[in-house]
Amino acid sequence: AYFVLGIEGSANKIGVGIVTKEGEILANPRYTYNAPVGSGFLPKETAEHHREKIIQLIKEALEETSMVIQDIELIAYTKG
């Protein structure tokens, strides 16, 4: 089997997905950064939130699929 781990964190959400080469979604845990009401988008605080959550999300996705990182063939991510 061929598995891809994807990381998406281009806005206020950070998420990790594990999919098959056919595109079947096996796991997709995610967290959302909620800025204080009335403050708008806070890039620095959002980035810090994402850094704090990413390792936990990868572990959650692997646990949800009963995989280890060595099962992953490719890592994809958003850049921006």
mmCIF file of C-alpha atoms in Angstrom:
data_model
loop_
_atom_site.group_PDB
_atom_site.id
_atom_site.type_symbol
_atom_site.label_atom_id
_atom_site.label_comp_id
_atom_site.label_asym_id
_atom_site.label_seq_id
_atom_site.Cartn_x
_atom_site.Cartn_y
_atom_site.Cartn_z
ATOM 1 C CA ALA A 1 0.000 0.000 0.000
ATOM 2 C CA TYR A 2 1.004 3.600 -0.585
ATOM 3 C CA PHE A 3 0.145 6.220 2.044
ATOM 4 C CA VAL A 4 0.491 10.008 2.006
ATOM 5 C CA LEU A 5 0.569 12.239 5.074
ATOM 6 C CA GLY A 6 -0.657 15.756 4.306
ATOM 7 C CA ILE A 7 -0.297 18.831 6.483
ATOM 8 C CA GLU A 8 -2.491 21.899 5.932
ATOM 9 C CA GLY A 9 -2.075 25.052 7.951
ATOM 10 C CA SER A 10 -2.545 28.016 5.646
ATOM 11 C CA ALA A 11 -5.175 29.858 7.708
ATOM 12 C CA ASN A 12 -6.593 29.500 11.207
ATOM 13 C CA LYS A 13 -6.947 25.699 10.914
ATOM 14 C CA ILE A 14 -4.127 23.172 11.192
ATOM 15 C CA GLY A 15 -4.851 19.661 10.005
ATOM 16 C CA VAL A 16 -3.151 16.392 9.182
ATOM 17 C CA GLY A 17 -4.538 13.843 6.788
ATOM 18 C CA ILE A 18 -3.480 10.348 5.852
ATOM 19 C CA VAL A 19 -4.744 9.120 2.498
ATOM 20 C CA THR A 20 -4.182 6.181 0.175
ATOM 21 C CA LYS A 21 -2.775 6.673 -3.327
ATOM 22 C CA GLU A 22 -6.366 6.316 -4.550
ATOM 23 C CA GLY A 23 -7.403 9.290 -2.407
ATOM 24 C CA GLU A 24 -9.281 7.434 0.329
ATOM 25 C CA ILE A 25 -9.144 9.520 3.507
ATOM 26 C CA LEU A 26 -8.041 7.365 6.445
ATOM 27 C CA ALA A 27 -7.558 10.110 9.047
ATOM 28 C CA ASN A 28 -8.079 13.888 9.168
ATOM 29 C CA PRO A 29 -7.688 15.364 12.682
ATOM 30 C CA ARG A 30 -7.553 19.166 12.901
ATOM 31 C CA TYR A 31 -7.594 22.090 15.301
ATOM 32 C CA THR A 32 -8.746 25.681 14.850
ATOM 33 C CA TYR A 33 -7.137 28.793 16.303
ATOM 34 C CA ASN A 34 -9.855 31.129 17.552
ATOM 35 C CA ALA A 35 -8.652 34.709 17.872
ATOM 36 C CA PRO A 36 -10.132 36.860 20.609
ATOM 37 C CA VAL A 37 -13.447 38.373 19.540
ATOM 38 C CA GLY A 38 -12.964 41.607 17.615
ATOM 39 C CA SER A 39 -9.222 41.152 17.040
ATOM 40 C CA GLY A 40 -9.312 39.722 13.514
ATOM 41 C CA PHE A 41 -6.686 37.393 12.084
ATOM 42 C CA LEU A 42 -3.504 37.247 14.194
ATOM 43 C CA PRO A 43 -0.692 35.690 12.114
ATOM 44 C CA LYS A 44 1.893 35.396 14.918
ATOM 45 C CA GLU A 45 -0.529 33.819 17.378
ATOM 46 C CA THR A 46 -1.963 31.539 14.693
ATOM 47 C CA ALA A 47 1.520 30.316 13.748
ATOM 48 C CA GLU A 48 2.328 29.644 17.405
ATOM 49 C CA HIS A 49 -0.923 27.680 17.772
ATOM 50 C CA HIS A 50 -0.053 25.574 14.730
ATOM 51 C CA ARG A 51 3.475 24.858 16.010
ATOM 52 C CA GLU A 52 2.013 23.750 19.347
ATOM 53 C CA LYS A 53 -0.498 21.385 17.704
ATOM 54 C CA ILE A 54 1.307 19.800 14.726
ATOM 55 C CA ILE A 55 3.158 16.957 16.493
ATOM 56 C CA GLN A 56 0.028 16.012 18.429
ATOM 57 C CA LEU A 57 -1.991 15.977 15.177
ATOM 58 C CA ILE A 58 0.534 13.741 13.405
ATOM 59 C CA LYS A 59 0.456 11.327 16.355
ATOM 60 C CA GLU A 60 -3.361 11.360 16.348
ATOM 61 C CA ALA A 61 -3.526 10.603 12.617
ATOM 62 C CA LEU A 62 -1.033 7.746 12.932
ATOM 63 C CA GLU A 63 -2.848 6.291 15.954
ATOM 64 C CA GLU A 64 -6.226 6.580 14.201
ATOM 65 C CA THR A 65 -4.884 4.510 11.300
ATOM 66 C CA SER A 66 -2.769 2.139 13.434
ATOM 67 C CA MET A 67 0.303 3.225 11.452
ATOM 68 C CA VAL A 68 3.827 4.276 12.296
ATOM 69 C CA ILE A 69 5.668 7.036 10.468
ATOM 70 C CA GLN A 70 7.649 4.429 8.511
ATOM 71 C CA ASP A 71 4.378 3.417 6.775
ATOM 72 C CA ILE A 72 4.207 6.841 5.116
ATOM 73 C CA GLU A 73 5.647 7.027 1.590
ATOM 74 C CA LEU A 74 5.130 10.724 0.903
ATOM 75 C CA ILE A 75 4.585 13.922 2.893
ATOM 76 C CA ALA A 76 2.626 16.791 1.333
ATOM 77 C CA TYR A 77 2.041 20.253 2.822
ATOM 78 C CA THR A 78 0.705 23.692 2.079
ATOM 79 C CA LYS A 79 3.263 26.450 1.734
ATOM 80 C CA GLY A 80 2.379 30.003 2.405
#
